[in-house]
Amino acid sequence: MTALLSDFNKKTASAAGGGRAFFTTIQHVQGTQMTNRIPELVCPSGNLPALKTAVDNGADTVYMGLKDATNARNFPGLNFDMNSARAGVEYAHARGRSVLMAINTFAQAGQVERWYAAVDTAAQLGADAVIVADPAVMAYAAKRYPDLRLHMSVQGSATNYEAVNLMKDLFNVRRAVLPRVLTIDQVKHVIDHTDVEIEVFGFGSLCVMVEGRCILSSYATGESPNMQGVCSPAKAVRWEQLPDRMDVRLNHILIDRYKPNEPAGYPTLCKGRFEVNDETYYALEEPTSLNILEMLPEIIKIGVAAVKIEGRQRSPMYTAQVTKSLRQALDAAAADPSHFRVNPAWSKALDKVSEGHQTTLGAYSRPWK
């Protein structure tokens, strides 16, 4: 099959100016225009090299965060300052791609001005949209910058169309990112009852909790991931290399122990191994990555507006491999949905960067029902 080329429409009137129009991709295959809308491929950018890598490997849209607690990947050495953010926006826009600014934690009491300032920064930089969870921050963005697109973060925990439509009525939310706890039928139900664009996760670290509502790690660290922007603060994590094993501690609490060469997951309580009834195992969740390659034709069919890759905390190499694989897979699924097959090369590339070296369809598919 000949290469698939995406024809990206340019924005003509927006607060950002220069990004591509949302959810307007049309495919051209062997000179024939196709009617299938391909969901936007929204890719992680933890730093400027990762942003450029995502754009160069086929991302339609990249998302970034600032170097503070306003975003949910608040790790030392990660994220953007003004100079790198400006360079990233310019790089993406020059190539017809869009940039989203993640301001997706909840404002801490007495510090909401920091979250408002992040919205100001996004507007000044020319971001195409802001991804927001806190209703107060949504209200500020909607009132102060009515032409700046507002996307409801997965941290906002919208699991039904009533919640999505409420956010549209209150704040003119244009897109909602759904939590990774819904079946594909439930996702379709939301899409069928709203004109708000719906974005879903397609690959990356899997969270079994309803995003925005989990405070599990705060019992060990004393800090809420929903306000501090990280489940396991780097200052609380300790990896102890011993002769026969690797111990992992979160704020001095032993949460896992790995044998030599054993794949390790993120150092979080939910993915730790614990002794329960004299057995040691993953009591809540095994380290696993979400991978929806085989479901892409159905994702396209039900009208999902965007497929998101998790992983702003991962390396540019991760970003390159996952973006390239998802780009090719999305194009192939849209070109010929009925004959779509997962290319083994895509699976191999994704398996290499999967947490715990294993993947799952997650809640999208529930075969036990």
Coordinates of C-alpha atoms in Angstrom, one line a residue:
M1 CA 0.0 0.0 0.0
T2 CA 1.2 3.4 -0.8
A3 CA 2.1 5.8 2.0
L4 CA -0.8 7.6 3.7
L5 CA -0.5 11.3 3.7
S6 CA -2.4 13.5 6.2
D7 CA -3.7 16.8 4.8
F8 CA -3.8 19.1 7.9
N9 CA -6.1 22.1 7.6
K10 CA -4.7 25.3 9.1
K11 CA -6.5 27.4 11.6
T12 CA -7.5 30.8 10.3
A13 CA -9.0 32.5 13.3
S14 CA -8.0 31.5 16.8
A15 CA -6.4 32.9 19.9
A16 CA -3.2 30.9 19.0
G17 CA -3.1 31.4 15.3
G18 CA -0.9 28.9 13.4
G19 CA -2.0 25.6 14.7
R20 CA -4.0 23.1 12.8
A21 CA -7.8 22.9 13.0
F22 CA -9.1 20.4 15.5
F23 CA -10.7 17.1 14.3
T24 CA -10.6 18.0 10.6
T25 CA -8.1 15.5 9.2
I26 CA -9.0 14.1 5.8
Q27 CA -7.1 11.2 4.3
H28 CA -6.0 10.9 0.7
V29 CA -5.1 7.4 -0.4
Q30 CA -3.9 6.8 -4.0
G31 CA -5.6 10.0 -5.0
T32 CA -9.0 9.1 -3.6
Q33 CA -10.4 11.3 -0.9
M34 CA -11.8 9.3 2.0
T35 CA -14.6 10.3 4.3
N36 CA -13.3 8.7 7.5
R37 CA -12.2 11.2 10.0
I38 CA -9.0 10.2 11.7
P39 CA -8.9 11.0 15.4
E40 CA -6.2 13.5 16.3
L41 CA -3.1 11.9 17.6
V42 CA -2.2 13.8 20.8
C43 CA 1.3 13.2 21.9
P44 CA 3.3 13.9 25.1
S45 CA 6.0 16.5 25.3
G46 CA 7.9 16.5 28.6
N47 CA 10.5 18.8 27.2
L48 CA 11.5 20.5 23.9
P49 CA 13.4 17.5 22.4
A50 CA 10.3 15.3 23.1
L51 CA 8.0 17.9 21.5
K52 CA 10.1 18.1 18.3
T53 CA 10.3 14.3 18.2
A54 CA 6.6 14.0 18.5
V55 CA 6.0 16.5 15.7
D56 CA 8.6 14.9 13.5
N57 CA 7.1 11.4 13.9
G58 CA 3.5 12.3 13.0
A59 CA 1.8 13.9 16.0
D60 CA -1.2 16.1 15.1
T61 CA -1.1 17.7 18.5
V62 CA 1.4 17.9 21.4
Y63 CA 0.6 18.7 25.0
M64 CA 3.0 20.2 27.5
G65 CA 3.1 21.6 31.1
L66 CA 4.9 24.3 32.9
K67 CA 7.6 23.8 35.6
D68 CA 5.3 23.9 38.6
A69 CA 2.4 22.1 40.4
T70 CA -0.2 23.3 37.8
N71 CA 0.4 20.2 35.7
A72 CA 0.0 16.5 36.5
R73 CA 3.6 15.6 35.6
N74 CA 5.4 17.8 38.1
F75 CA 8.8 16.1 38.1
P76 CA 12.2 17.8 38.6
G77 CA 13.9 18.4 35.3
L78 CA 10.7 18.0 33.3
N79 CA 8.4 20.5 31.6
F80 CA 8.8 23.9 30.1
D81 CA 9.9 27.4 31.1
M82 CA 8.9 30.4 29.0
N83 CA 11.8 30.2 26.5
S84 CA 11.5 26.4 25.8
A85 CA 7.7 26.7 25.7
R86 CA 7.8 29.5 23.2
A87 CA 10.3 27.6 21.0
G88 CA 8.0 24.5 21.2
V89 CA 4.9 26.4 20.1
E90 CA 6.8 28.0 17.2
Y91 CA 8.2 24.7 16.1
A92 CA 4.8 22.9 16.1
H93 CA 2.9 25.8 14.5
A94 CA 5.5 26.2 11.8
R95 CA 4.7 22.6 10.8
G96 CA 0.9 22.9 11.0
R97 CA 0.5 21.1 14.4
S98 CA -1.3 22.2 17.5
V99 CA -0.1 22.7 21.1
L100 CA -2.1 22.1 24.2
M101 CA -1.1 23.4 27.6
A102 CA -1.9 21.1 30.5
I103 CA -3.0 23.0 33.6
N104 CA -4.7 19.9 34.9
T105 CA -4.2 19.8 38.7
F106 CA -6.5 21.4 41.3
A107 CA -5.6 24.8 42.7
Q108 CA -4.3 24.6 46.2
A109 CA -6.1 26.7 48.8
G110 CA -5.0 30.2 48.8
Q111 CA -2.8 29.8 45.7
V112 CA -5.3 29.8 42.8
E113 CA -3.5 32.8 41.3
R114 CA -0.7 30.5 40.2
W115 CA -3.2 28.5 38.2
Y116 CA -4.7 31.7 36.7
A117 CA -1.2 32.8 35.8
A118 CA -0.6 29.5 34.0
V119 CA -3.7 30.2 31.8
D120 CA -2.3 33.7 31.1
T121 CA 1.0 32.1 30.1
A122 CA -0.7 29.7 27.7
A123 CA -2.6 32.5 26.1
Q124 CA 0.5 34.6 25.7
L125 CA 2.5 31.8 24.2
G126 CA -0.2 31.1 21.6
A127 CA -1.3 27.7 22.8
D128 CA -4.2 26.3 20.8
A129 CA -6.0 25.1 23.9
V130 CA -5.7 24.6 27.6
I131 CA -6.4 21.3 29.4
V132 CA -8.0 22.1 32.7
A133 CA -9.6 20.1 35.6
D134 CA -10.4 22.7 38.3
P135 CA -13.8 24.5 37.6
A136 CA -12.5 27.7 39.1
V137 CA -9.6 27.7 36.5
M138 CA -12.1 26.8 33.8
A139 CA -14.2 29.8 34.8
Y140 CA -11.2 32.1 34.7
A141 CA -10.1 30.9 31.3
A142 CA -13.6 31.1 29.8
K143 CA -14.1 34.7 31.0
R144 CA -10.6 36.0 30.4
Y145 CA -9.9 34.3 27.1
P146 CA -13.2 33.4 25.4
D147 CA -11.4 32.6 22.1
L148 CA -9.0 30.1 23.7
R149 CA -10.2 26.6 23.4
L150 CA -10.9 24.9 26.7
H151 CA -10.5 21.1 27.1
M152 CA -11.6 19.3 30.2
S153 CA -8.8 17.2 31.6
V154 CA -9.1 13.5 32.4
Q155 CA -8.4 14.8 36.0
G156 CA -11.9 16.4 35.8
S157 CA -13.4 12.8 36.1
A158 CA -16.2 13.2 33.5
T159 CA -17.5 9.7 33.2
N160 CA -20.9 10.5 31.7
Y161 CA -22.4 12.9 29.1
E162 CA -24.3 14.9 31.7
A163 CA -21.1 16.0 33.3
V164 CA -19.6 16.8 29.9
N165 CA -22.6 18.8 28.8
L166 CA -22.6 20.7 32.1
M167 CA -19.0 21.8 31.5
K168 CA -19.9 22.9 28.1
D169 CA -22.9 24.9 29.4
L170 CA -20.9 26.5 32.2
F171 CA -17.6 27.1 30.5
N172 CA -17.9 26.4 26.8
V173 CA -15.7 23.3 27.1
R174 CA -14.9 22.1 23.5
R175 CA -13.4 18.8 24.4
A176 CA -13.4 16.3 27.2
V177 CA -10.7 13.6 28.0
L178 CA -12.5 10.6 29.4
P179 CA -11.0 8.6 32.3
R180 CA -9.6 5.1 31.5
V181 CA -12.3 3.3 33.4
L182 CA -15.0 3.3 30.7
T183 CA -15.9 0.5 28.3
I184 CA -15.9 1.2 24.6
D185 CA -19.8 1.1 24.7
Q186 CA -19.8 3.6 27.5
V187 CA -17.5 5.9 25.5
K188 CA -19.9 5.6 22.6
H189 CA -22.8 6.4 24.8
V190 CA -21.1 9.7 25.8
I191 CA -20.3 10.6 22.2
D192 CA -23.9 9.9 21.1
H193 CA -25.3 12.4 23.6
T194 CA -22.9 15.4 23.3
D195 CA -21.5 17.6 20.7
V196 CA -18.4 18.1 22.8
E197 CA -15.3 16.4 21.2
I198 CA -14.3 13.3 23.1
E199 CA -10.7 12.3 23.6
V200 CA -9.6 8.9 24.9
F201 CA -6.3 7.4 25.9
G202 CA -4.7 5.0 23.4
F203 CA -1.4 4.0 24.9
G204 CA 0.7 4.5 28.0
S205 CA 0.8 3.9 31.7
L206 CA -2.5 2.6 32.9
C207 CA -4.3 4.0 36.0
V208 CA -7.0 1.8 37.4
M209 CA -8.3 4.7 39.6
V210 CA -10.7 7.3 38.4
E211 CA -8.4 10.1 37.6
G212 CA -8.7 13.2 39.7
R213 CA -10.2 11.3 42.6
C214 CA -7.3 9.2 43.8
I215 CA -5.5 10.2 47.0
L216 CA -3.8 6.8 47.6
S217 CA -0.2 8.0 47.4
S218 CA -0.9 10.9 49.8
Y219 CA -1.1 8.3 52.7
A220 CA 2.6 7.7 52.2
T221 CA 3.9 11.1 51.0
G222 CA 1.5 13.5 52.6
E223 CA 0.9 15.2 49.3
S224 CA -2.1 14.9 47.1
P225 CA -1.3 14.0 43.5
N226 CA -4.4 16.0 42.4
M227 CA -2.9 19.2 43.7
Q228 CA 0.9 18.6 43.7
G229 CA 0.9 17.1 40.2
V230 CA 2.7 13.8 40.9
C231 CA 1.7 10.5 42.5
S232 CA 5.2 9.8 43.8
P233 CA 7.3 12.9 44.4
A234 CA 11.0 12.3 43.4
K235 CA 12.1 13.5 46.8
A236 CA 10.2 10.6 48.4
V237 CA 11.4 7.8 46.1
R238 CA 14.4 5.7 46.9
W239 CA 15.8 2.9 44.8
E240 CA 18.2 0.7 46.9
Q241 CA 20.5 -1.6 44.9
L242 CA 21.4 -4.6 47.0
P243 CA 23.5 -7.7 46.0
D244 CA 20.5 -9.9 45.2
R245 CA 17.7 -7.4 44.6
M246 CA 16.4 -3.9 44.2
D247 CA 14.2 -2.4 46.9
V248 CA 11.9 0.5 46.2
R249 CA 10.7 2.8 48.9
L250 CA 8.2 5.6 48.9
N251 CA 8.9 8.0 51.8
H252 CA 10.8 5.1 53.6
I253 CA 7.9 2.6 53.0
L254 CA 8.9 -0.5 51.2
I255 CA 6.5 -0.8 48.2
D256 CA 8.3 -3.4 46.0
R257 CA 11.3 -5.6 45.6
Y258 CA 12.7 -6.7 42.3
K259 CA 15.0 -9.6 41.3
P260 CA 17.9 -8.9 38.9
N261 CA 16.6 -8.1 35.4
E262 CA 13.0 -8.1 36.5
P263 CA 10.9 -5.4 34.8
A264 CA 10.0 -2.6 37.2
G265 CA 7.0 -0.4 37.3
Y266 CA 6.4 3.1 38.5
P267 CA 7.2 3.5 42.2
T268 CA 3.6 4.1 43.3
L269 CA 1.5 2.5 46.0
C270 CA -1.1 1.2 43.5
K271 CA 1.5 -0.7 41.6
G272 CA 3.4 -2.0 44.6
R273 CA 3.6 -5.6 45.8
F274 CA 2.3 -6.3 49.3
E275 CA 1.9 -9.2 51.6
V276 CA -1.8 -10.2 51.9
N277 CA -2.9 -13.3 53.7
D278 CA 0.7 -14.6 53.7
E279 CA 1.0 -14.1 49.9
T280 CA 3.1 -11.4 48.3
Y281 CA 1.6 -10.0 45.0
Y282 CA 0.3 -6.9 43.2
A283 CA -2.7 -6.3 45.4
L284 CA -4.2 -3.5 43.3
E285 CA -2.6 -3.3 39.9
E286 CA 0.2 -4.9 38.0
P287 CA 2.6 -2.6 36.1
T288 CA 0.9 -2.6 32.7
S289 CA 0.5 -0.3 29.7
L290 CA -2.7 0.5 27.9
N291 CA -2.6 -0.4 24.2
I292 CA -5.7 -0.1 22.0
L293 CA -4.1 -0.8 18.6
E294 CA -6.6 -3.7 17.8
M295 CA -9.6 -1.4 18.7
L296 CA -8.7 1.5 16.4
P297 CA -11.3 0.8 13.7
E298 CA -14.0 0.8 16.4
I299 CA -12.5 3.9 18.0
I300 CA -12.8 5.7 14.6
K301 CA -16.3 4.3 13.9
I302 CA -17.9 5.6 17.1
G303 CA -16.5 9.1 16.5
V304 CA -13.7 9.6 18.9
A305 CA -12.2 13.0 18.2
A306 CA -8.7 12.3 19.5
V307 CA -6.4 9.5 20.7
K308 CA -4.0 10.5 23.4
I309 CA -0.6 9.0 24.3
E310 CA 0.4 9.1 28.0
G311 CA 4.0 9.7 28.9
R312 CA 5.3 13.2 29.4
Q313 CA 7.6 11.8 32.0
R314 CA 9.1 9.4 29.4
S315 CA 12.1 9.8 27.1
P316 CA 12.1 11.3 23.6
M317 CA 12.9 7.8 22.4
Y318 CA 9.6 6.6 23.9
T319 CA 7.8 9.5 22.3
A320 CA 9.3 8.7 18.9
Q321 CA 8.5 5.0 19.0
V322 CA 4.9 5.3 20.2
T323 CA 4.1 8.3 18.0
K324 CA 5.4 6.7 14.9
S325 CA 3.6 3.4 15.6
L326 CA 0.2 5.1 16.5
R327 CA 0.5 7.4 13.5
Q328 CA 0.9 4.5 11.1
A329 CA -1.8 2.4 12.8
L330 CA -4.4 5.2 12.8
D331 CA -3.8 5.9 9.1
A332 CA -4.1 2.3 8.2
A333 CA -7.3 1.8 10.3
A334 CA -9.0 4.7 8.7
A335 CA -7.9 3.7 5.2
D336 CA -9.4 0.2 5.4
P337 CA -11.2 -0.5 8.7
S338 CA -12.7 -3.8 7.7
H339 CA -9.3 -5.3 6.7
F340 CA -7.2 -3.6 9.4
R341 CA -4.7 -5.8 11.1
V342 CA -2.1 -4.9 13.7
N343 CA 1.3 -4.8 12.2
P344 CA 3.7 -6.9 14.3
A345 CA 6.3 -4.2 14.0
W346 CA 4.0 -1.8 15.8
S347 CA 3.4 -4.3 18.6
K348 CA 7.1 -5.0 18.9
A349 CA 7.9 -1.3 19.2
L350 CA 5.2 -0.6 21.8
D351 CA 6.0 -3.7 23.8
K352 CA 9.6 -2.5 24.2
V353 CA 8.4 0.7 26.0
S354 CA 5.5 -0.8 27.9
E355 CA 5.4 -0.6 31.7
G356 CA 6.2 -4.1 33.0
H357 CA 6.7 -5.2 29.4
Q358 CA 3.0 -6.1 29.1
T359 CA -0.1 -4.4 27.6
T360 CA -3.8 -4.5 28.0
L361 CA -7.0 -3.1 26.5
G362 CA -7.9 -2.0 30.0
A363 CA -11.5 -1.1 30.8
Y364 CA -12.3 -0.6 27.1
S365 CA -12.8 -4.4 26.8
R366 CA -14.3 -6.4 29.7
P367 CA -14.4 -10.0 28.5
W368 CA -15.6 -11.3 31.9
K369 CA -18.9 -9.5 31.5

